[in-house]
Amino acid sequence: MNTPFDPDPTQVRRSLVARLRASFLTGLVVIAPVGLTIWLIWSVIGWIDGFVLPLVPKAYHPDRLLQDFLGLDPSLQFNVRGLGVVIFLIFTIMVGWAAKGLIGRSMIRFAESLVERTPVVRTIYSGIKQISETIFAQSERSFETACLIEYPRRGIWALGFISTEAKGEVLKRTGANGEMLSVFLPTTPNPTSGFLLFVPRTDVIELDMSVEDAAKLVISAGLVYPPRPGTDLPEALALSDPEDSAEHRG
């Protein structure tokens, strides 16, 4: 016989389902980055091996060396990856070392002069070179501070990154009396594209969060916030518990 004080079975089932769902989402948040990282690394290694290994004699392929070392049947196939990556790294380091020398720089200038004379190749090469220098070039300058600015109008705030102080003609033409900052305003969820804005320093609010945390916030479209004070868990994990979420909303 049920009494008014007995728990409602429907509410109990809903609470159990909610907790299982929260645990599943928490596990997904933990597993997905690890799994995707492993898959991406494995795929890149396989792609590099597929490009480099055909240039290496078969006697030096890792699967052949493993078969000879263990005395196994040559018909057995092993998916051993990594030799192509090692060869690629060694080759790239050697090219970089040679490019720093006088002879290497002279050869590069000569090759680029030939490329500049070829109409179609010149356009493709210059574009790829600019992208490569932007991504891979070693530079002392980088985004050091995340910030908030009112964009695209007053009352609406956008997350950006302070790159440098505006100088020269840009500062002169704006007619600003104080400092002007160049702020990169990334798009979501692809932060590699965005807008370059020149904003008065007085209109920029610098944030305490790191650039990495701000980038995560942009990429996740506002779903992943920096860890809350007193916990090492990101906001996505800290609020995965339905009870904790209710407290946060309250």
mmCIF file of C-alpha atoms in Angstrom:
data_model
loop_
_atom_site.group_PDB
_atom_site.id
_atom_site.type_symbol
_atom_site.label_atom_id
_atom_site.label_comp_id
_atom_site.label_asym_id
_atom_site.label_seq_id
_atom_site.Cartn_x
_atom_site.Cartn_y
_atom_site.Cartn_z
ATOM 1 C CA MET A 1 0.000 0.000 0.000
ATOM 2 C CA ASN A 2 1.423 3.343 -1.049
ATOM 3 C CA THR A 3 1.381 6.365 1.202
ATOM 4 C CA PRO A 4 1.668 10.045 0.280
ATOM 5 C CA PHE A 5 5.210 9.958 1.655
ATOM 6 C CA ASP A 6 6.424 7.270 -0.753
ATOM 7 C CA PRO A 7 8.654 8.568 -3.586
ATOM 8 C CA ASP A 8 7.074 8.864 -6.993
ATOM 9 C CA PRO A 9 8.482 6.024 -9.195
ATOM 10 C CA THR A 10 8.324 8.277 -12.245
ATOM 11 C CA GLN A 11 10.491 10.927 -10.602
ATOM 12 C CA VAL A 12 12.956 8.261 -9.444
ATOM 13 C CA ARG A 13 13.301 6.939 -12.988
ATOM 14 C CA ARG A 14 13.739 10.442 -14.374
ATOM 15 C CA SER A 15 16.409 11.215 -11.789
ATOM 16 C CA LEU A 16 18.254 7.996 -12.653
ATOM 17 C CA VAL A 17 18.096 8.732 -16.383
ATOM 18 C CA ALA A 18 19.321 12.288 -15.794
ATOM 19 C CA ARG A 19 22.293 11.062 -13.767
ATOM 20 C CA LEU A 20 23.175 8.424 -16.371
ATOM 21 C CA ARG A 21 22.942 11.060 -19.093
ATOM 22 C CA ALA A 22 25.159 13.442 -17.117
ATOM 23 C CA SER A 23 27.731 10.687 -16.523
ATOM 24 C CA PHE A 24 27.680 9.786 -20.222
ATOM 25 C CA LEU A 25 28.228 13.400 -21.279
ATOM 26 C CA THR A 26 31.041 13.783 -18.751
ATOM 27 C CA GLY A 27 32.709 10.634 -20.066
ATOM 28 C CA LEU A 28 32.265 11.873 -23.617
ATOM 29 C CA VAL A 29 33.932 15.184 -22.779
ATOM 30 C CA VAL A 30 36.887 13.275 -21.298
ATOM 31 C CA ILE A 31 37.207 10.568 -23.971
ATOM 32 C CA ALA A 32 36.516 12.586 -27.135
ATOM 33 C CA PRO A 33 39.646 14.817 -27.019
ATOM 34 C CA VAL A 34 41.897 11.844 -26.243
ATOM 35 C CA GLY A 35 40.366 9.637 -28.921
ATOM 36 C CA LEU A 36 40.368 12.319 -31.595
ATOM 37 C CA THR A 37 43.969 13.266 -30.774
ATOM 38 C CA ILE A 38 45.143 9.644 -31.072
ATOM 39 C CA TRP A 39 43.198 9.188 -34.306
ATOM 40 C CA LEU A 40 44.577 12.409 -35.802
ATOM 41 C CA ILE A 41 48.189 11.564 -34.891
ATOM 42 C CA TRP A 42 47.793 8.026 -36.236
ATOM 43 C CA SER A 43 46.293 9.349 -39.490
ATOM 44 C CA VAL A 44 49.020 11.964 -39.983
ATOM 45 C CA ILE A 45 51.749 9.383 -39.350
ATOM 46 C CA GLY A 46 50.126 7.049 -41.881
ATOM 47 C CA TRP A 47 49.859 9.858 -44.426
ATOM 48 C CA ILE A 48 53.533 10.804 -44.057
ATOM 49 C CA ASP A 49 54.611 7.158 -44.209
ATOM 50 C CA GLY A 50 52.554 6.659 -47.363
ATOM 51 C CA PHE A 51 54.373 9.592 -48.952
ATOM 52 C CA VAL A 52 57.923 8.815 -47.769
ATOM 53 C CA LEU A 53 58.164 4.996 -47.615
ATOM 54 C CA PRO A 54 57.823 4.472 -51.403
ATOM 55 C CA LEU A 55 61.115 6.379 -51.689
ATOM 56 C CA VAL A 56 62.837 3.988 -49.250
ATOM 57 C CA PRO A 57 64.110 0.555 -50.397
ATOM 58 C CA LYS A 58 61.794 -2.238 -49.227
ATOM 59 C CA ALA A 59 64.642 -3.922 -47.364
ATOM 60 C CA TYR A 60 64.622 -1.008 -44.917
ATOM 61 C CA HIS A 61 60.879 -0.845 -44.345
ATOM 62 C CA PRO A 62 60.005 -1.325 -40.655
ATOM 63 C CA ASP A 63 57.782 -4.355 -41.283
ATOM 64 C CA ARG A 64 60.541 -6.074 -43.294
ATOM 65 C CA LEU A 65 63.155 -5.284 -40.634
ATOM 66 C CA LEU A 66 60.844 -6.670 -37.938
ATOM 67 C CA GLN A 67 60.259 -9.856 -39.924
ATOM 68 C CA ASP A 68 63.990 -10.390 -40.435
ATOM 69 C CA PHE A 69 64.779 -9.662 -36.785
ATOM 70 C CA LEU A 70 62.157 -12.061 -35.418
ATOM 71 C CA GLY A 71 62.619 -14.652 -38.163
ATOM 72 C CA LEU A 72 58.950 -14.542 -39.142
ATOM 73 C CA ASP A 73 57.282 -15.617 -42.351
ATOM 74 C CA PRO A 74 57.626 -12.825 -44.960
ATOM 75 C CA SER A 75 53.969 -13.332 -45.883
ATOM 76 C CA LEU A 76 52.927 -11.933 -42.502
ATOM 77 C CA GLN A 77 52.007 -8.279 -42.745
ATOM 78 C CA PHE A 78 52.647 -5.730 -39.981
ATOM 79 C CA ASN A 79 51.272 -2.211 -39.906
ATOM 80 C CA VAL A 80 54.324 -0.531 -38.408
ATOM 81 C CA ARG A 81 54.199 3.235 -38.712
ATOM 82 C CA GLY A 82 56.721 5.912 -37.888
ATOM 83 C CA LEU A 83 59.785 5.376 -40.091
ATOM 84 C CA GLY A 84 58.491 7.816 -42.682
ATOM 85 C CA VAL A 85 57.960 10.418 -39.964
ATOM 86 C CA VAL A 86 61.534 9.967 -38.709
ATOM 87 C CA ILE A 87 62.943 10.314 -42.231
ATOM 88 C CA PHE A 88 60.736 13.353 -42.877
ATOM 89 C CA LEU A 89 61.883 15.034 -39.644
ATOM 90 C CA ILE A 90 65.559 14.391 -40.396
ATOM 91 C CA PHE A 91 65.166 15.676 -43.966
ATOM 92 C CA THR A 92 63.291 18.796 -42.810
ATOM 93 C CA ILE A 93 65.909 19.572 -40.150
ATOM 94 C CA MET A 94 68.695 19.200 -42.710
ATOM 95 C CA VAL A 95 66.909 21.533 -45.140
ATOM 96 C CA GLY A 96 66.350 24.098 -42.372
ATOM 97 C CA TRP A 97 69.986 23.881 -41.301
ATOM 98 C CA ALA A 98 71.177 24.340 -44.896
ATOM 99 C CA ALA A 99 68.774 27.257 -45.452
ATOM 100 C CA LYS A 100 70.431 29.190 -42.616
ATOM 101 C CA GLY A 101 73.824 29.097 -44.315
ATOM 102 C CA LEU A 102 75.134 31.388 -47.021
ATOM 103 C CA ILE A 103 75.024 28.739 -49.744
ATOM 104 C CA GLY A 104 71.534 27.638 -48.753
ATOM 105 C CA ARG A 105 70.177 31.193 -48.768
ATOM 106 C CA SER A 106 71.739 31.799 -52.179
ATOM 107 C CA MET A 107 70.142 28.654 -53.581
ATOM 108 C CA ILE A 108 66.749 29.611 -52.132
ATOM 109 C CA ARG A 109 66.955 33.113 -53.625
ATOM 110 C CA PHE A 110 67.905 31.645 -57.009
ATOM 111 C CA ALA A 111 65.036 29.137 -56.911
ATOM 112 C CA GLU A 112 62.543 31.828 -55.858
ATOM 113 C CA SER A 113 63.715 34.087 -58.680
ATOM 114 C CA LEU A 114 62.913 31.288 -61.132
ATOM 115 C CA VAL A 115 59.504 30.760 -59.562
ATOM 116 C CA GLU A 116 58.711 34.488 -59.712
ATOM 117 C CA ARG A 117 59.112 34.369 -63.487
ATOM 118 C CA THR A 118 56.468 31.671 -63.913
ATOM 119 C CA PRO A 119 52.981 33.248 -63.944
ATOM 120 C CA VAL A 120 50.755 30.509 -62.463
ATOM 121 C CA VAL A 121 53.378 28.908 -60.245
ATOM 122 C CA ARG A 122 54.306 32.331 -58.849
ATOM 123 C CA THR A 123 50.786 32.934 -57.525
ATOM 124 C CA ILE A 124 50.473 29.480 -55.951
ATOM 125 C CA TYR A 125 53.946 29.592 -54.409
ATOM 126 C CA SER A 126 53.552 33.062 -52.912
ATOM 127 C CA GLY A 127 50.226 32.123 -51.312
ATOM 128 C CA ILE A 128 51.551 28.884 -49.815
ATOM 129 C CA LYS A 129 54.687 30.657 -48.614
ATOM 130 C CA GLN A 130 52.700 33.335 -46.792
ATOM 131 C CA ILE A 131 50.517 30.711 -45.107
ATOM 132 C CA SER A 132 53.565 28.652 -44.091
ATOM 133 C CA GLU A 133 55.385 31.658 -42.675
ATOM 134 C CA THR A 134 52.288 32.691 -40.725
ATOM 135 C CA ILE A 135 51.767 29.233 -39.204
ATOM 136 C CA PHE A 136 55.289 27.859 -38.775
ATOM 137 C CA ALA A 137 57.611 30.867 -38.588
ATOM 138 C CA GLN A 138 59.268 31.361 -35.208
ATOM 139 C CA SER A 139 58.346 34.790 -33.922
ATOM 140 C CA GLU A 140 58.690 36.552 -30.623
ATOM 141 C CA ARG A 141 55.319 38.229 -31.124
ATOM 142 C CA SER A 142 52.134 36.376 -30.314
ATOM 143 C CA PHE A 143 48.817 36.957 -28.657
ATOM 144 C CA GLU A 144 49.486 37.519 -24.976
ATOM 145 C CA THR A 145 46.203 38.939 -23.699
ATOM 146 C CA ALA A 146 42.532 38.161 -24.239
ATOM 147 C CA CYS A 147 40.122 41.070 -24.119
ATOM 148 C CA LEU A 148 36.538 42.216 -24.488
ATOM 149 C CA ILE A 149 35.411 44.966 -26.830
ATOM 150 C CA GLU A 150 31.979 46.293 -27.690
ATOM 151 C CA TYR A 151 31.309 44.953 -31.193
ATOM 152 C CA PRO A 152 29.437 45.253 -33.536
ATOM 153 C CA ARG A 153 27.647 47.937 -31.507
ATOM 154 C CA ARG A 154 27.464 49.341 -27.996
ATOM 155 C CA GLY A 155 26.063 46.910 -25.466
ATOM 156 C CA ILE A 156 27.193 43.765 -27.333
ATOM 157 C CA TRP A 157 30.538 42.352 -26.270
ATOM 158 C CA ALA A 158 32.953 40.302 -28.348
ATOM 159 C CA LEU A 159 35.975 38.274 -27.274
ATOM 160 C CA GLY A 160 39.238 39.218 -28.960
ATOM 161 C CA PHE A 161 43.010 39.057 -28.651
ATOM 162 C CA ILE A 162 45.354 42.022 -28.307
ATOM 163 C CA SER A 163 48.164 41.742 -30.844
ATOM 164 C CA THR A 164 50.120 45.020 -30.807
ATOM 165 C CA GLU A 165 49.850 48.754 -30.264
ATOM 166 C CA ALA A 166 48.847 50.707 -33.344
ATOM 167 C CA LYS A 167 51.718 52.745 -34.760
ATOM 168 C CA GLY A 168 52.707 54.873 -37.706
ATOM 169 C CA GLU A 169 50.142 55.937 -40.260
ATOM 170 C CA VAL A 170 47.344 53.877 -38.703
ATOM 171 C CA LEU A 171 47.650 55.749 -35.407
ATOM 172 C CA LYS A 172 48.089 59.092 -37.157
ATOM 173 C CA ARG A 173 45.130 58.722 -39.528
ATOM 174 C CA THR A 174 42.701 57.677 -36.798
ATOM 175 C CA GLY A 175 43.239 60.972 -35.032
ATOM 176 C CA ALA A 176 43.205 59.261 -31.662
ATOM 177 C CA ASN A 177 44.613 61.275 -28.790
ATOM 178 C CA GLY A 178 45.465 58.213 -26.696
ATOM 179 C CA GLU A 179 46.754 54.731 -27.409
ATOM 180 C CA MET A 180 45.226 52.510 -30.070
ATOM 181 C CA LEU A 181 45.422 48.725 -29.877
ATOM 182 C CA SER A 182 45.203 46.283 -32.743
ATOM 183 C CA VAL A 183 42.731 43.588 -31.706
ATOM 184 C CA PHE A 184 42.138 40.349 -33.574
ATOM 185 C CA LEU A 185 38.478 39.345 -33.401
ATOM 186 C CA PRO A 186 38.199 35.622 -34.280
ATOM 187 C CA THR A 187 35.182 33.897 -35.753
ATOM 188 C CA THR A 188 33.460 30.874 -34.216
ATOM 189 C CA PRO A 189 34.138 27.955 -34.406
ATOM 190 C CA ASN A 190 37.077 28.572 -36.767
ATOM 191 C CA PRO A 191 39.379 31.066 -35.025
ATOM 192 C CA THR A 192 41.897 31.149 -37.889
ATOM 193 C CA SER A 193 39.700 33.700 -39.646
ATOM 194 C CA GLY A 194 38.407 36.926 -38.203
ATOM 195 C CA PHE A 195 38.677 40.700 -38.236
ATOM 196 C CA LEU A 196 41.500 43.100 -37.418
ATOM 197 C CA LEU A 197 40.159 46.055 -35.440
ATOM 198 C CA PHE A 198 41.970 49.146 -34.204
ATOM 199 C CA VAL A 199 40.378 50.119 -30.906
ATOM 200 C CA PRO A 200 41.226 52.854 -28.366
ATOM 201 C CA ARG A 201 42.807 51.357 -25.265
ATOM 202 C CA THR A 202 40.107 52.963 -23.122
ATOM 203 C CA ASP A 203 37.488 50.838 -24.926
ATOM 204 C CA VAL A 204 39.335 47.558 -24.344
ATOM 205 C CA ILE A 205 38.787 45.399 -21.254
ATOM 206 C CA GLU A 206 41.723 43.065 -20.637
ATOM 207 C CA LEU A 207 40.799 39.654 -19.216
ATOM 208 C CA ASP A 208 42.588 37.565 -16.605
ATOM 209 C CA MET A 209 41.947 34.294 -18.458
ATOM 210 C CA SER A 210 44.790 32.893 -20.528
ATOM 211 C CA VAL A 211 44.872 33.059 -24.306
ATOM 212 C CA GLU A 212 44.429 29.277 -24.425
ATOM 213 C CA ASP A 213 41.265 29.420 -22.311
ATOM 214 C CA ALA A 214 39.905 32.259 -24.432
ATOM 215 C CA ALA A 215 40.604 30.258 -27.604
ATOM 216 C CA LYS A 216 38.717 27.272 -26.145
ATOM 217 C CA LEU A 217 35.799 29.564 -25.391
ATOM 218 C CA VAL A 218 35.764 30.789 -28.997
ATOM 219 C CA ILE A 219 36.140 27.345 -30.586
ATOM 220 C CA SER A 220 33.409 25.829 -28.404
ATOM 221 C CA ALA A 221 31.013 28.680 -29.224
ATOM 222 C CA GLY A 222 30.768 29.643 -25.569
ATOM 223 C CA LEU A 223 30.267 26.112 -24.204
ATOM 224 C CA VAL A 224 33.663 25.572 -22.561
ATOM 225 C CA TYR A 225 34.571 28.206 -19.974
ATOM 226 C CA PRO A 226 37.840 28.350 -17.976
ATOM 227 C CA PRO A 227 37.943 26.331 -14.725
ATOM 228 C CA ARG A 228 35.983 27.909 -11.904
ATOM 229 C CA PRO A 229 37.911 29.054 -8.816
ATOM 230 C CA GLY A 230 38.571 26.170 -6.449
ATOM 231 C CA THR A 231 38.283 23.423 -9.067
ATOM 232 C CA ASP A 232 40.490 22.032 -11.813
ATOM 233 C CA LEU A 233 37.498 20.914 -13.867
ATOM 234 C CA PRO A 234 36.409 22.959 -16.872
ATOM 235 C CA GLU A 235 32.917 24.405 -16.835
ATOM 236 C CA ALA A 236 31.605 21.682 -19.160
ATOM 237 C CA LEU A 237 32.507 19.009 -16.586
ATOM 238 C CA ALA A 238 31.740 21.011 -13.485
ATOM 239 C CA LEU A 239 28.167 21.593 -14.630
ATOM 240 C CA SER A 240 27.518 18.092 -15.958
ATOM 241 C CA ASP A 241 25.835 17.068 -12.705
ATOM 242 C CA PRO A 242 22.126 18.015 -12.858
ATOM 243 C CA GLU A 243 22.123 19.116 -9.210
ATOM 244 C CA ASP A 244 25.210 21.282 -9.720
ATOM 245 C CA SER A 245 23.657 22.770 -12.838
ATOM 246 C CA ALA A 246 20.511 23.639 -10.919
ATOM 247 C CA GLU A 247 22.569 25.383 -8.243
ATOM 248 C CA HIS A 248 24.504 27.274 -10.910
ATOM 249 C CA ARG A 249 21.310 28.441 -12.595
ATOM 250 C CA GLY A 250 19.775 29.360 -9.260
#
